[in-house]
Amino acid sequence: MAALKYSGMDDTDSEDELPPGWEERSTTDGWVYYANHEEMKTQWEHPKTGKKKRCAGALLYGWEQETDDKGQILYVDHINKRSTFFDPRQAFTVEDLQVKPKRYDGNSTALEVLHARDLSDRVVLVTGANSGIGFETARSFALHGAHVILACRNQSRASKAASLIMEEWRKARVEAMPLDLASLRSVREFAEIFKARKLPLHILVCNAAVCTQPWNLTEDGLETTFQICHLGHFYLVQLLQDVLRHSAPARVVVVSSESHRFTDLVGSCGKVELSLLSPPQKEYWSMLAYNRAKLCNILFSNELHRRMSPHGVTCNALHPGNMMYTSIHRSWWLMTLLFTFARPFTKSM
């Protein structure tokens, strides 16, 4: 109040009444602005309330907006044969209630991100949704009304995860379907079963991943980390791309990692070496394999968006955060120890 008194703005009876030296004007498209004749400046916010306003509706019958020789806007009342520089619509202004986008940080939850959104007409597919980031993602979608499918290798854990969500909200539409990304046959069977159900697919979250795995080959003869983290998802999206197009607007979300920056796919000759993606055991290092798979995620996401966005399907890759405490590190005792020490200072699932 002291500031208002100092500036002479406390002399008015109404909070909407302008202080001395100020004038209310409007633009051609109806937005109200304020002119300060003493300081020779204009601003969008009301000098006293700080609110923004716009004129509601069209000009009254008989009124017309014109421009004089100096380029100033004036309003002509053809019925009463008069003109004025004051927009008659300013008698019926409404406050511009602009909701500023909420900023999210490391303390934000999946539920907060989707707050107040109605997803009851959406079908969402989340891979690796029985625990960690995938579970929280699936839970948030389901609690906001979406039909959520938990695509997981371990069906007992997936069914338990679905039950937990339904216990939280009995109307939740959530189900588990078997999907083993370490088997291209399983990916193909999953896609066939999903297509047979004639469901749309509005959101596909490629979340499932493994890290710090000992060297091993899948039934397809490929290194496990590469196939689960990248190739399995790549194949899944290819098989479901027609469903995504027919469900547009739709999106694909690929959970990658900042660790993709700590590797490349270029060999000693300066060219891309595909052999780096599925190396033999003697050349295998688990973290490097994970980093390369996550780099593939980024490249795949960018190219998929380029090809699919004209058809109404967007694709984004994301980094979920550093040292997120999930079960992804369970295969190596050293990583488990590091995550345990970091847990008090990071977000936990």
mmCIF file of C-alpha atoms in Angstrom:
data_model
loop_
_atom_site.group_PDB
_atom_site.id
_atom_site.type_symbol
_atom_site.label_atom_id
_atom_site.label_comp_id
_atom_site.label_asym_id
_atom_site.label_seq_id
_atom_site.Cartn_x
_atom_site.Cartn_y
_atom_site.Cartn_z
ATOM 1 C CA MET A 1 0.000 0.000 0.000
ATOM 2 C CA ALA A 2 2.889 2.354 0.687
ATOM 3 C CA ALA A 3 4.091 1.874 -2.872
ATOM 4 C CA LEU A 4 0.623 2.703 -4.220
ATOM 5 C CA LYS A 5 0.448 5.837 -2.117
ATOM 6 C CA TYR A 6 3.896 6.942 -3.234
ATOM 7 C CA SER A 7 2.924 6.548 -6.898
ATOM 8 C CA GLY A 8 -0.394 8.327 -6.423
ATOM 9 C CA MET A 9 -2.431 5.207 -7.155
ATOM 10 C CA ASP A 10 -4.361 5.164 -3.896
ATOM 11 C CA ASP A 11 -6.462 8.202 -4.751
ATOM 12 C CA THR A 12 -9.163 6.219 -6.551
ATOM 13 C CA ASP A 13 -12.222 4.593 -4.997
ATOM 14 C CA SER A 14 -12.330 1.586 -7.350
ATOM 15 C CA GLU A 15 -9.442 -0.748 -7.958
ATOM 16 C CA ASP A 16 -10.228 -0.624 -11.692
ATOM 17 C CA GLU A 17 -10.279 3.184 -11.797
ATOM 18 C CA LEU A 18 -7.145 4.548 -13.432
ATOM 19 C CA PRO A 19 -4.756 6.841 -11.518
ATOM 20 C CA PRO A 20 -4.248 10.432 -12.772
ATOM 21 C CA GLY A 21 -2.301 10.647 -16.038
ATOM 22 C CA TRP A 22 -3.310 7.209 -17.289
ATOM 23 C CA GLU A 23 -5.621 6.379 -20.192
ATOM 24 C CA GLU A 24 -7.189 3.091 -21.269
ATOM 25 C CA ARG A 25 -6.940 2.227 -24.961
ATOM 26 C CA SER A 26 -7.424 -0.833 -27.152
ATOM 27 C CA THR A 27 -5.791 -2.408 -30.190
ATOM 28 C CA THR A 28 -7.547 -3.248 -33.443
ATOM 29 C CA ASP A 29 -8.070 -6.827 -32.297
ATOM 30 C CA GLY A 30 -9.591 -5.803 -28.976
ATOM 31 C CA TRP A 31 -6.723 -6.067 -26.497
ATOM 32 C CA VAL A 32 -6.705 -3.339 -23.852
ATOM 33 C CA TYR A 33 -3.532 -1.419 -23.067
ATOM 34 C CA TYR A 34 -2.741 1.551 -20.820
ATOM 35 C CA ALA A 35 -1.007 4.816 -21.710
ATOM 36 C CA ASN A 36 0.832 6.937 -19.150
ATOM 37 C CA HIS A 37 0.848 10.509 -20.517
ATOM 38 C CA GLU A 38 3.236 11.794 -17.860
ATOM 39 C CA GLU A 39 5.958 9.229 -18.505
ATOM 40 C CA MET A 40 5.052 8.747 -22.189
ATOM 41 C CA LYS A 41 4.869 4.951 -22.003
ATOM 42 C CA THR A 42 2.351 2.163 -22.547
ATOM 43 C CA GLN A 43 1.827 -1.237 -20.971
ATOM 44 C CA TRP A 44 -0.560 -4.189 -21.173
ATOM 45 C CA GLU A 45 -1.156 -4.556 -17.422
ATOM 46 C CA HIS A 46 -3.560 -2.338 -15.495
ATOM 47 C CA PRO A 47 -1.302 0.073 -13.516
ATOM 48 C CA LYS A 48 -3.157 -0.646 -10.297
ATOM 49 C CA THR A 49 -4.377 -4.238 -10.440
ATOM 50 C CA GLY A 50 -1.759 -5.695 -12.787
ATOM 51 C CA LYS A 51 -4.506 -7.489 -14.734
ATOM 52 C CA LYS A 52 -4.700 -7.882 -18.503
ATOM 53 C CA LYS A 53 -8.002 -7.325 -20.272
ATOM 54 C CA ARG A 54 -9.564 -7.726 -23.677
ATOM 55 C CA CYS A 55 -12.784 -6.426 -25.209
ATOM 56 C CA ALA A 56 -15.583 -8.978 -25.239
ATOM 57 C CA GLY A 57 -17.615 -9.509 -28.400
ATOM 58 C CA ALA A 58 -17.988 -7.436 -31.556
ATOM 59 C CA LEU A 59 -18.760 -3.716 -31.961
ATOM 60 C CA LEU A 60 -22.290 -2.663 -31.129
ATOM 61 C CA TYR A 61 -24.821 -2.218 -33.916
ATOM 62 C CA GLY A 62 -24.183 1.013 -35.817
ATOM 63 C CA TRP A 63 -20.534 1.300 -34.807
ATOM 64 C CA GLU A 64 -17.564 0.924 -37.160
ATOM 65 C CA GLN A 65 -13.819 0.963 -36.665
ATOM 66 C CA GLU A 66 -11.868 3.324 -38.930
ATOM 67 C CA THR A 67 -8.413 4.887 -39.206
ATOM 68 C CA ASP A 68 -7.811 8.643 -39.500
ATOM 69 C CA ASP A 69 -5.163 10.448 -41.597
ATOM 70 C CA LYS A 70 -2.578 10.058 -38.817
ATOM 71 C CA GLY A 71 -3.077 6.323 -38.587
ATOM 72 C CA GLN A 72 -4.975 6.483 -35.315
ATOM 73 C CA ILE A 73 -7.910 4.173 -34.737
ATOM 74 C CA LEU A 74 -11.279 5.829 -34.190
ATOM 75 C CA TYR A 75 -14.780 4.503 -33.751
ATOM 76 C CA VAL A 76 -17.708 5.952 -35.687
ATOM 77 C CA ASP A 77 -21.288 5.789 -34.410
ATOM 78 C CA HIS A 78 -23.319 6.052 -37.616
ATOM 79 C CA ILE A 79 -26.644 6.169 -35.784
ATOM 80 C CA ASN A 80 -25.829 9.177 -33.572
ATOM 81 C CA LYS A 81 -23.414 10.704 -36.109
ATOM 82 C CA ARG A 82 -20.427 10.943 -33.797
ATOM 83 C CA SER A 83 -16.889 9.540 -33.505
ATOM 84 C CA THR A 84 -14.512 8.812 -30.661
ATOM 85 C CA PHE A 85 -11.087 7.358 -30.045
ATOM 86 C CA PHE A 86 -12.533 5.299 -27.193
ATOM 87 C CA ASP A 87 -13.422 1.729 -28.070
ATOM 88 C CA PRO A 88 -17.066 1.286 -26.980
ATOM 89 C CA ARG A 89 -16.354 -2.388 -26.305
ATOM 90 C CA GLN A 90 -14.163 -1.345 -23.381
ATOM 91 C CA ALA A 91 -17.353 -1.038 -21.357
ATOM 92 C CA PHE A 92 -17.577 -4.826 -21.642
ATOM 93 C CA THR A 93 -14.030 -5.993 -21.048
ATOM 94 C CA VAL A 94 -13.162 -9.342 -19.535
ATOM 95 C CA GLU A 95 -10.035 -10.325 -17.679
ATOM 96 C CA ASP A 96 -7.504 -12.334 -19.650
ATOM 97 C CA LEU A 97 -7.039 -15.368 -17.436
ATOM 98 C CA GLN A 98 -3.859 -16.781 -18.881
ATOM 99 C CA VAL A 99 -2.731 -19.899 -17.085
ATOM 100 C CA LYS A 100 1.036 -19.992 -17.046
ATOM 101 C CA PRO A 101 2.509 -23.408 -17.845
ATOM 102 C CA LYS A 102 3.622 -25.173 -14.701
ATOM 103 C CA ARG A 103 7.317 -25.737 -14.388
ATOM 104 C CA TYR A 104 8.327 -29.217 -13.356
ATOM 105 C CA ASP A 105 11.501 -30.166 -11.539
ATOM 106 C CA GLY A 106 13.129 -33.120 -9.822
ATOM 107 C CA ASN A 107 10.434 -33.159 -7.131
ATOM 108 C CA SER A 108 7.520 -33.421 -9.585
ATOM 109 C CA THR A 109 5.602 -36.688 -9.837
ATOM 110 C CA ALA A 110 3.927 -38.350 -12.811
ATOM 111 C CA LEU A 111 0.525 -37.618 -11.269
ATOM 112 C CA GLU A 112 1.337 -33.902 -11.082
ATOM 113 C CA VAL A 113 2.336 -33.777 -14.748
ATOM 114 C CA LEU A 114 -1.062 -35.139 -15.814
ATOM 115 C CA HIS A 115 -3.052 -33.210 -13.207
ATOM 116 C CA ALA A 116 -6.649 -32.382 -14.285
ATOM 117 C CA ARG A 117 -6.288 -34.093 -17.678
ATOM 118 C CA ASP A 118 -9.051 -36.373 -18.897
ATOM 119 C CA LEU A 119 -7.522 -39.317 -20.786
ATOM 120 C CA SER A 120 -10.623 -41.508 -20.796
ATOM 121 C CA ASP A 121 -10.562 -41.723 -24.603
ATOM 122 C CA ARG A 122 -6.902 -42.760 -24.822
ATOM 123 C CA VAL A 123 -5.239 -46.159 -25.122
ATOM 124 C CA VAL A 124 -1.712 -46.243 -23.707
ATOM 125 C CA LEU A 125 0.901 -48.974 -24.008
ATOM 126 C CA VAL A 126 3.872 -48.961 -21.604
ATOM 127 C CA THR A 127 6.684 -51.512 -21.842
ATOM 128 C CA GLY A 128 8.393 -52.644 -18.649
ATOM 129 C CA ALA A 129 5.508 -51.237 -16.605
ATOM 130 C CA ASN A 130 5.580 -53.645 -13.672
ATOM 131 C CA SER A 131 8.093 -51.554 -11.690
ATOM 132 C CA GLY A 132 10.086 -48.332 -11.536
ATOM 133 C CA ILE A 133 9.510 -45.538 -14.031
ATOM 134 C CA GLY A 134 7.241 -47.701 -16.162
ATOM 135 C CA PHE A 135 4.915 -48.487 -13.260
ATOM 136 C CA GLU A 136 4.616 -44.851 -12.174
ATOM 137 C CA THR A 137 3.934 -43.841 -15.775
ATOM 138 C CA ALA A 138 1.265 -46.506 -16.252
ATOM 139 C CA ARG A 139 -0.282 -45.703 -12.865
ATOM 140 C CA SER A 140 -0.593 -42.008 -13.655
ATOM 141 C CA PHE A 141 -2.158 -42.664 -17.058
ATOM 142 C CA ALA A 142 -4.627 -45.161 -15.557
ATOM 143 C CA LEU A 143 -5.626 -42.864 -12.679
ATOM 144 C CA HIS A 144 -6.423 -40.185 -15.263
ATOM 145 C CA GLY A 145 -8.825 -42.459 -17.102
ATOM 146 C CA ALA A 146 -6.722 -43.968 -19.882
ATOM 147 C CA HIS A 147 -6.952 -47.614 -20.930
ATOM 148 C CA VAL A 148 -3.438 -48.762 -20.039
ATOM 149 C CA ILE A 149 -1.701 -51.935 -21.190
ATOM 150 C CA LEU A 150 1.306 -53.125 -19.209
ATOM 151 C CA ALA A 151 3.567 -54.920 -21.691
ATOM 152 C CA CYS A 152 5.976 -56.971 -19.564
ATOM 153 C CA ARG A 153 8.114 -60.090 -19.708
ATOM 154 C CA ASN A 154 7.165 -61.283 -16.216
ATOM 155 C CA GLN A 155 3.398 -61.773 -16.272
ATOM 156 C CA SER A 156 2.997 -62.448 -12.543
ATOM 157 C CA ARG A 157 4.692 -59.157 -11.664
ATOM 158 C CA ALA A 158 2.739 -57.323 -14.354
ATOM 159 C CA SER A 159 -0.575 -58.692 -13.066
ATOM 160 C CA LYS A 160 0.367 -57.683 -9.519
ATOM 161 C CA ALA A 161 1.213 -54.168 -10.726
ATOM 162 C CA ALA A 162 -2.152 -53.944 -12.506
ATOM 163 C CA SER A 163 -3.913 -55.090 -9.323
ATOM 164 C CA LEU A 164 -2.161 -52.399 -7.274
ATOM 165 C CA ILE A 165 -3.434 -49.717 -9.632
ATOM 166 C CA MET A 166 -6.974 -51.095 -9.587
ATOM 167 C CA GLU A 167 -6.902 -51.244 -5.779
ATOM 168 C CA GLU A 168 -6.105 -47.540 -5.810
ATOM 169 C CA TRP A 169 -9.028 -46.798 -8.157
ATOM 170 C CA ARG A 170 -11.578 -49.516 -8.851
ATOM 171 C CA LYS A 171 -12.603 -47.915 -12.172
ATOM 172 C CA ALA A 172 -9.059 -47.990 -13.557
ATOM 173 C CA ARG A 173 -8.803 -49.725 -16.937
ATOM 174 C CA VAL A 174 -5.480 -51.499 -16.778
ATOM 175 C CA GLU A 175 -4.354 -54.924 -17.988
ATOM 176 C CA ALA A 176 -1.163 -56.916 -18.513
ATOM 177 C CA MET A 177 0.013 -58.476 -21.756
ATOM 178 C CA PRO A 178 3.134 -60.658 -22.263
ATOM 179 C CA LEU A 179 6.025 -59.042 -24.134
ATOM 180 C CA ASP A 180 9.645 -60.195 -24.034
ATOM 181 C CA LEU A 181 11.833 -57.705 -25.875
ATOM 182 C CA ALA A 182 14.702 -60.223 -25.820
ATOM 183 C CA SER A 183 12.708 -62.286 -28.318
ATOM 184 C CA LEU A 184 11.740 -60.882 -31.691
ATOM 185 C CA ARG A 185 9.241 -63.723 -31.948
ATOM 186 C CA SER A 186 7.571 -62.510 -28.737
ATOM 187 C CA VAL A 187 7.469 -58.944 -30.072
ATOM 188 C CA ARG A 188 5.834 -60.139 -33.280
ATOM 189 C CA GLU A 189 3.256 -62.240 -31.385
ATOM 190 C CA PHE A 190 2.447 -59.327 -29.094
ATOM 191 C CA ALA A 191 1.840 -57.013 -32.063
ATOM 192 C CA GLU A 192 -0.392 -59.599 -33.749
ATOM 193 C CA ILE A 193 -2.514 -60.073 -30.616
ATOM 194 C CA PHE A 194 -2.785 -56.325 -30.072
ATOM 195 C CA LYS A 195 -3.854 -55.701 -33.673
ATOM 196 C CA ALA A 196 -6.419 -58.493 -33.489
ATOM 197 C CA ARG A 197 -8.178 -56.619 -30.680
ATOM 198 C CA LYS A 198 -8.834 -53.673 -33.042
ATOM 199 C CA LEU A 199 -7.835 -51.179 -30.355
ATOM 200 C CA PRO A 200 -6.446 -47.742 -31.211
ATOM 201 C CA LEU A 201 -3.033 -46.769 -29.835
ATOM 202 C CA HIS A 202 -2.620 -43.141 -28.848
ATOM 203 C CA ILE A 203 0.521 -43.317 -26.700
ATOM 204 C CA LEU A 204 3.333 -45.863 -26.858
ATOM 205 C CA VAL A 205 5.958 -45.525 -24.116
ATOM 206 C CA CYS A 206 9.124 -47.499 -24.902
ATOM 207 C CA ASN A 207 10.396 -47.736 -21.351
ATOM 208 C CA ALA A 208 11.727 -51.252 -20.672
ATOM 209 C CA ALA A 209 15.496 -51.528 -20.293
ATOM 210 C CA VAL A 210 18.312 -53.445 -18.627
ATOM 211 C CA CYS A 211 21.677 -52.164 -17.451
ATOM 212 C CA THR A 212 24.977 -53.656 -16.269
ATOM 213 C CA GLN A 213 23.998 -57.080 -17.623
ATOM 214 C CA PRO A 214 26.665 -59.781 -18.009
ATOM 215 C CA TRP A 215 27.367 -60.658 -21.650
ATOM 216 C CA ASN A 216 24.719 -62.916 -23.071
ATOM 217 C CA LEU A 217 23.043 -63.579 -26.400
ATOM 218 C CA THR A 218 19.299 -63.616 -26.993
ATOM 219 C CA GLU A 219 17.516 -66.393 -28.893
ATOM 220 C CA ASP A 220 18.003 -64.184 -31.962
ATOM 221 C CA GLY A 221 21.793 -64.290 -31.545
ATOM 222 C CA LEU A 222 22.150 -60.635 -30.511
ATOM 223 C CA GLU A 223 23.692 -59.063 -27.412
ATOM 224 C CA THR A 224 20.984 -58.813 -24.726
ATOM 225 C CA THR A 225 21.361 -55.164 -23.657
ATOM 226 C CA PHE A 226 21.209 -53.912 -27.243
ATOM 227 C CA GLN A 227 18.154 -55.985 -28.130
ATOM 228 C CA ILE A 228 16.121 -55.197 -24.987
ATOM 229 C CA CYS A 229 16.991 -51.503 -24.765
ATOM 230 C CA HIS A 230 16.715 -50.725 -28.450
ATOM 231 C CA LEU A 231 16.104 -53.343 -31.126
ATOM 232 C CA GLY A 232 13.034 -54.874 -29.469
ATOM 233 C CA HIS A 233 11.384 -51.458 -29.223
ATOM 234 C CA PHE A 234 12.452 -50.596 -32.757
ATOM 235 C CA TYR A 235 10.739 -53.732 -34.047
ATOM 236 C CA LEU A 236 7.639 -53.139 -31.903
ATOM 237 C CA VAL A 237 7.137 -49.622 -33.274
ATOM 238 C CA GLN A 238 7.581 -50.856 -36.843
ATOM 239 C CA LEU A 239 4.882 -53.489 -36.316
ATOM 240 C CA LEU A 240 2.466 -51.005 -34.714
ATOM 241 C CA GLN A 241 3.119 -47.942 -36.872
ATOM 242 C CA ASP A 242 -0.068 -48.440 -38.906
ATOM 243 C CA VAL A 243 -2.129 -48.545 -35.719
ATOM 244 C CA LEU A 244 -0.435 -45.355 -34.523
ATOM 245 C CA ARG A 245 -1.200 -43.602 -37.805
ATOM 246 C CA HIS A 246 -4.852 -44.619 -37.725
ATOM 247 C CA SER A 247 -5.051 -43.388 -34.105
ATOM 248 C CA ALA A 248 -3.547 -39.966 -34.847
ATOM 249 C CA PRO A 249 -2.967 -37.691 -33.105
ATOM 250 C CA ALA A 250 -0.669 -40.182 -31.402
ATOM 251 C CA ARG A 251 2.813 -40.220 -29.959
ATOM 252 C CA VAL A 252 5.757 -42.449 -29.214
ATOM 253 C CA VAL A 253 7.878 -41.730 -26.150
ATOM 254 C CA VAL A 254 11.312 -43.341 -25.941
ATOM 255 C CA VAL A 255 12.966 -43.434 -22.518
ATOM 256 C CA SER A 256 16.638 -42.906 -23.294
ATOM 257 C CA SER A 257 19.426 -41.621 -21.041
ATOM 258 C CA GLU A 258 21.934 -38.805 -20.766
ATOM 259 C CA SER A 259 24.567 -41.543 -20.840
ATOM 260 C CA HIS A 260 24.148 -41.727 -24.624
ATOM 261 C CA ARG A 261 26.650 -38.842 -24.741
ATOM 262 C CA PHE A 262 29.464 -41.045 -23.439
ATOM 263 C CA THR A 263 29.862 -43.207 -26.521
ATOM 264 C CA ASP A 264 29.505 -43.253 -30.280
ATOM 265 C CA LEU A 265 29.050 -45.769 -33.039
ATOM 266 C CA VAL A 266 32.052 -44.704 -35.074
ATOM 267 C CA GLY A 267 34.974 -47.097 -35.354
ATOM 268 C CA SER A 268 38.678 -46.461 -35.857
ATOM 269 C CA CYS A 269 38.112 -45.831 -39.571
ATOM 270 C CA GLY A 270 35.772 -42.932 -38.849
ATOM 271 C CA LYS A 271 32.698 -44.764 -40.123
ATOM 272 C CA VAL A 272 29.707 -46.257 -38.327
ATOM 273 C CA GLU A 273 30.468 -49.830 -37.294
ATOM 274 C CA LEU A 274 27.312 -51.831 -36.715
ATOM 275 C CA SER A 275 29.408 -54.582 -35.112
ATOM 276 C CA LEU A 276 29.745 -52.279 -32.072
ATOM 277 C CA LEU A 277 26.051 -52.767 -31.317
ATOM 278 C CA SER A 278 26.347 -56.509 -30.661
ATOM 279 C CA PRO A 279 30.011 -57.116 -29.779
ATOM 280 C CA PRO A 280 31.602 -60.472 -28.951
ATOM 281 C CA GLN A 281 32.173 -61.291 -25.278
ATOM 282 C CA LYS A 282 35.839 -60.263 -25.262
ATOM 283 C CA GLU A 283 34.950 -56.750 -26.444
ATOM 284 C CA TYR A 284 31.902 -56.346 -24.210
ATOM 285 C CA TRP A 285 31.550 -53.798 -21.400
ATOM 286 C CA SER A 286 28.083 -53.570 -19.886
ATOM 287 C CA MET A 287 27.932 -49.773 -19.370
ATOM 288 C CA LEU A 288 29.275 -49.112 -22.860
ATOM 289 C CA ALA A 289 26.654 -51.462 -24.315
ATOM 290 C CA TYR A 290 23.950 -49.571 -22.393
ATOM 291 C CA ASN A 291 25.248 -46.197 -23.578
ATOM 292 C CA ARG A 292 25.310 -47.331 -27.208
ATOM 293 C CA ALA A 293 21.764 -48.668 -26.965
ATOM 294 C CA LYS A 294 20.604 -45.328 -25.545
ATOM 295 C CA LEU A 295 22.350 -43.495 -28.381
ATOM 296 C CA CYS A 296 20.389 -45.698 -30.778
ATOM 297 C CA ASN A 297 17.227 -44.630 -28.935
ATOM 298 C CA ILE A 298 17.980 -40.983 -29.693
ATOM 299 C CA LEU A 299 18.769 -41.586 -33.367
ATOM 300 C CA PHE A 300 15.676 -43.756 -33.744
ATOM 301 C CA SER A 301 13.420 -41.190 -32.067
ATOM 302 C CA ASN A 302 14.634 -38.359 -34.299
ATOM 303 C CA GLU A 303 14.211 -40.334 -37.510
ATOM 304 C CA LEU A 304 10.838 -41.736 -36.448
ATOM 305 C CA HIS A 305 9.565 -38.228 -35.770
ATOM 306 C CA ARG A 306 10.779 -37.070 -39.174
ATOM 307 C CA ARG A 307 8.918 -39.875 -40.928
ATOM 308 C CA MET A 308 5.763 -40.081 -38.811
ATOM 309 C CA SER A 309 5.008 -36.470 -37.815
ATOM 310 C CA PRO A 310 3.435 -35.688 -41.233
ATOM 311 C CA HIS A 311 0.951 -38.469 -40.406
ATOM 312 C CA GLY A 312 0.035 -37.030 -36.989
ATOM 313 C CA VAL A 313 2.389 -39.201 -34.924
ATOM 314 C CA THR A 314 5.032 -37.375 -32.895
ATOM 315 C CA CYS A 315 8.040 -38.986 -31.249
ATOM 316 C CA ASN A 316 10.142 -37.734 -28.351
ATOM 317 C CA ALA A 317 13.077 -39.169 -26.424
ATOM 318 C CA LEU A 318 13.714 -38.271 -22.803
ATOM 319 C CA HIS A 319 16.253 -38.543 -20.022
ATOM 320 C CA PRO A 320 14.396 -39.586 -16.835
ATOM 321 C CA GLY A 321 16.971 -38.152 -14.434
ATOM 322 C CA ASN A 322 20.361 -39.004 -12.988
ATOM 323 C CA MET A 323 20.723 -41.932 -10.574
ATOM 324 C CA MET A 324 16.984 -42.672 -10.445
ATOM 325 C CA TYR A 325 16.607 -45.374 -7.794
ATOM 326 C CA THR A 326 14.882 -48.238 -9.608
ATOM 327 C CA SER A 327 15.670 -51.923 -9.958
ATOM 328 C CA ILE A 328 17.557 -51.465 -13.243
ATOM 329 C CA HIS A 329 20.935 -51.742 -11.485
ATOM 330 C CA ARG A 330 20.226 -55.075 -9.774
ATOM 331 C CA SER A 331 22.562 -57.122 -12.007
ATOM 332 C CA TRP A 332 25.837 -55.582 -10.712
ATOM 333 C CA TRP A 333 26.701 -55.215 -7.027
ATOM 334 C CA LEU A 334 28.886 -52.147 -7.623
ATOM 335 C CA MET A 335 26.076 -50.197 -9.289
ATOM 336 C CA THR A 336 23.688 -51.303 -6.542
ATOM 337 C CA LEU A 337 26.120 -49.923 -3.968
ATOM 338 C CA LEU A 338 26.442 -46.597 -5.820
ATOM 339 C CA PHE A 339 22.676 -46.244 -6.152
ATOM 340 C CA THR A 340 22.238 -47.057 -2.455
ATOM 341 C CA PHE A 341 24.590 -44.236 -1.446
ATOM 342 C CA ALA A 342 22.928 -41.823 -3.869
ATOM 343 C CA ARG A 343 19.358 -42.741 -2.903
ATOM 344 C CA PRO A 344 18.870 -40.093 -0.144
ATOM 345 C CA PHE A 345 19.729 -37.364 -2.651
ATOM 346 C CA THR A 346 17.774 -38.561 -5.720
ATOM 347 C CA LYS A 347 14.217 -39.381 -6.700
ATOM 348 C CA SER A 348 13.101 -42.900 -5.891
ATOM 349 C CA MET A 349 10.496 -45.100 -7.503
#
